[in-house]
Amino acid sequence: MATKVIQAIYTDDDILMNAVKSVKEKKYHIEEIYTPFPVHGLDKAMGLPHTRLAITSFLYGVVGLTVAVVMMNFIMIEDWPQNIGGKPSFSYIQNMPAFVPIMFELTVFFAAHLMVITFYMRSKLWPFKKAENPDPRTTDDRFLMEISVNKKNYQEVTELIYKSGASEIKLKEN
């Protein structure tokens, strides 16, 4: 059985926020909302959970710091020790103040690059992926809310959407 969604188009972000709140009060499931710009508080109004990307960013930074320490210890102490500017070359701890910029840079490098890869994988943004935007006007000046419906609650949801200030309503099958 194919699922059906109602696509409600709004002309203002404040009207959209009020509509989201009224739809969530009635316990209907909002599939997705498409907006031309970020709407402050929309994630909270939709009831979306907090992201865990900050935790992964921290872990990626720890990986970068570990790689930096292991790399510098192997290259500068074990593999090819050199006397540069009179610094001792036999102990990592004695040389660590000179290595701090490298540790910082690799920490940031790993965190930034792995976060971009994680974001694209999590968002399912693959190279050459076709856009999933159901209405091109949502990239300009319209807001679209998709609500999943069935035969039983279609009429109720449609009435609720009209009362919330939608300018257009369409029924689509997924």
Coordinates of C-alpha atoms in Angstrom, one line a residue, residues 54-170:
A54 CA 28.8 17.6 18.2
I55 CA 29.8 14.3 19.9
T56 CA 31.1 12.9 16.6
S57 CA 33.0 16.1 16.0
F58 CA 34.7 15.7 19.4
L59 CA 35.6 12.1 18.7
Y60 CA 37.0 13.0 15.3
G61 CA 39.1 15.7 17.0
V62 CA 40.5 13.1 19.4
V63 CA 41.3 10.8 16.4
G64 CA 43.2 13.7 14.8
L65 CA 45.1 14.5 18.0
T66 CA 46.0 10.8 18.3
V67 CA 47.2 10.7 14.7
A68 CA 49.3 13.8 15.2
V69 CA 51.0 12.5 18.4
V70 CA 51.8 9.1 16.9
M71 CA 52.9 10.6 13.6
M72 CA 55.2 13.2 15.2
N73 CA 56.7 10.7 17.7
F74 CA 57.5 8.3 14.9
I75 CA 58.8 10.8 12.4
M76 CA 60.7 13.2 14.7
I77 CA 61.8 10.9 17.5
E78 CA 62.0 7.3 16.4
D79 CA 62.5 7.2 12.6
W80 CA 64.8 10.2 11.9
P81 CA 65.8 12.3 14.9
Q82 CA 67.4 15.6 14.0
N83 CA 69.0 18.3 16.1
I84 CA 67.0 21.4 15.0
G85 CA 68.0 24.6 16.8
G86 CA 69.6 22.7 19.7
K87 CA 66.4 20.9 20.7
P88 CA 66.9 17.4 22.1
S89 CA 65.7 14.8 19.6
F90 CA 65.5 11.8 21.9
S91 CA 62.4 12.6 23.9
Y92 CA 58.9 13.4 22.7
I93 CA 58.0 15.1 26.0
Q94 CA 60.9 17.5 25.8
N95 CA 59.9 18.4 22.2
M96 CA 56.2 18.7 22.8
P97 CA 56.0 22.5 23.0
A98 CA 57.3 22.7 19.5
F99 CA 54.7 20.1 18.3
V100 CA 51.6 21.9 19.8
P101 CA 50.8 23.8 16.5
I102 CA 50.9 20.6 14.6
M103 CA 48.7 18.8 17.1
F104 CA 46.2 21.7 16.9
E105 CA 46.1 21.8 13.1
L106 CA 45.6 18.0 12.7
T107 CA 42.9 18.0 15.4
V108 CA 41.0 20.7 13.5
F109 CA 41.8 19.1 10.1
F110 CA 40.4 15.7 11.1
A111 CA 37.3 17.1 12.9
A112 CA 36.4 19.4 10.0
H113 CA 36.9 17.0 7.1
L114 CA 35.3 14.0 8.8
M115 CA 32.4 16.1 9.9
V116 CA 31.7 17.1 6.3
I117 CA 31.8 13.5 5.3
T118 CA 29.5 12.5 8.2
F119 CA 27.1 15.3 7.4
Y120 CA 26.8 14.3 3.7
M121 CA 26.4 10.6 4.6
R122 CA 23.8 11.4 7.3
S123 CA 21.9 13.8 5.0
K124 CA 22.1 11.3 2.1
L125 CA 23.7 13.9 -0.1
W126 CA 25.6 11.8 -2.6
P127 CA 27.4 13.1 -5.6
F128 CA 25.1 13.5 -8.6
K129 CA 22.0 13.0 -6.5
K130 CA 18.8 14.4 -7.9
A131 CA 17.0 17.0 -5.9
E132 CA 14.1 15.8 -3.8
N133 CA 12.4 19.1 -3.5
P134 CA 8.7 18.6 -4.3
D135 CA 8.0 22.2 -5.3
P136 CA 10.6 24.5 -6.7
R137 CA 8.9 27.5 -5.2
T138 CA 10.3 26.5 -1.8
T139 CA 13.7 27.6 -2.9
D140 CA 12.4 31.1 -3.5
D141 CA 9.5 32.3 -1.3
R142 CA 7.2 29.5 -0.3
F143 CA 7.1 27.0 2.6
L144 CA 5.9 23.4 2.2
M145 CA 4.8 21.0 4.9
E146 CA 4.2 17.3 4.1
I147 CA 1.9 15.4 6.4
S148 CA 1.3 11.7 6.1
V149 CA -2.4 10.7 5.9
N150 CA -4.6 7.7 5.3
K151 CA -8.2 7.3 4.2
K152 CA -9.6 7.8 7.7
N153 CA -7.9 11.1 8.7
Y154 CA -7.6 12.7 5.2
Q155 CA -10.7 15.0 5.7
E156 CA -9.7 16.0 9.2
V157 CA -6.1 16.9 8.2
T158 CA -7.3 18.9 5.2
E159 CA -9.7 20.9 7.3
L160 CA -6.9 21.5 9.9
I161 CA -4.5 22.7 7.2
Y162 CA -7.0 25.1 5.6
K163 CA -7.7 26.6 9.1
S164 CA -4.0 27.0 9.7
G165 CA -3.6 29.4 6.7
A166 CA -2.3 27.2 3.9
S167 CA -2.5 28.9 0.5
E168 CA -2.5 25.6 -1.5
I169 CA -3.0 21.9 -0.6
K170 CA -2.1 18.9 -2.8

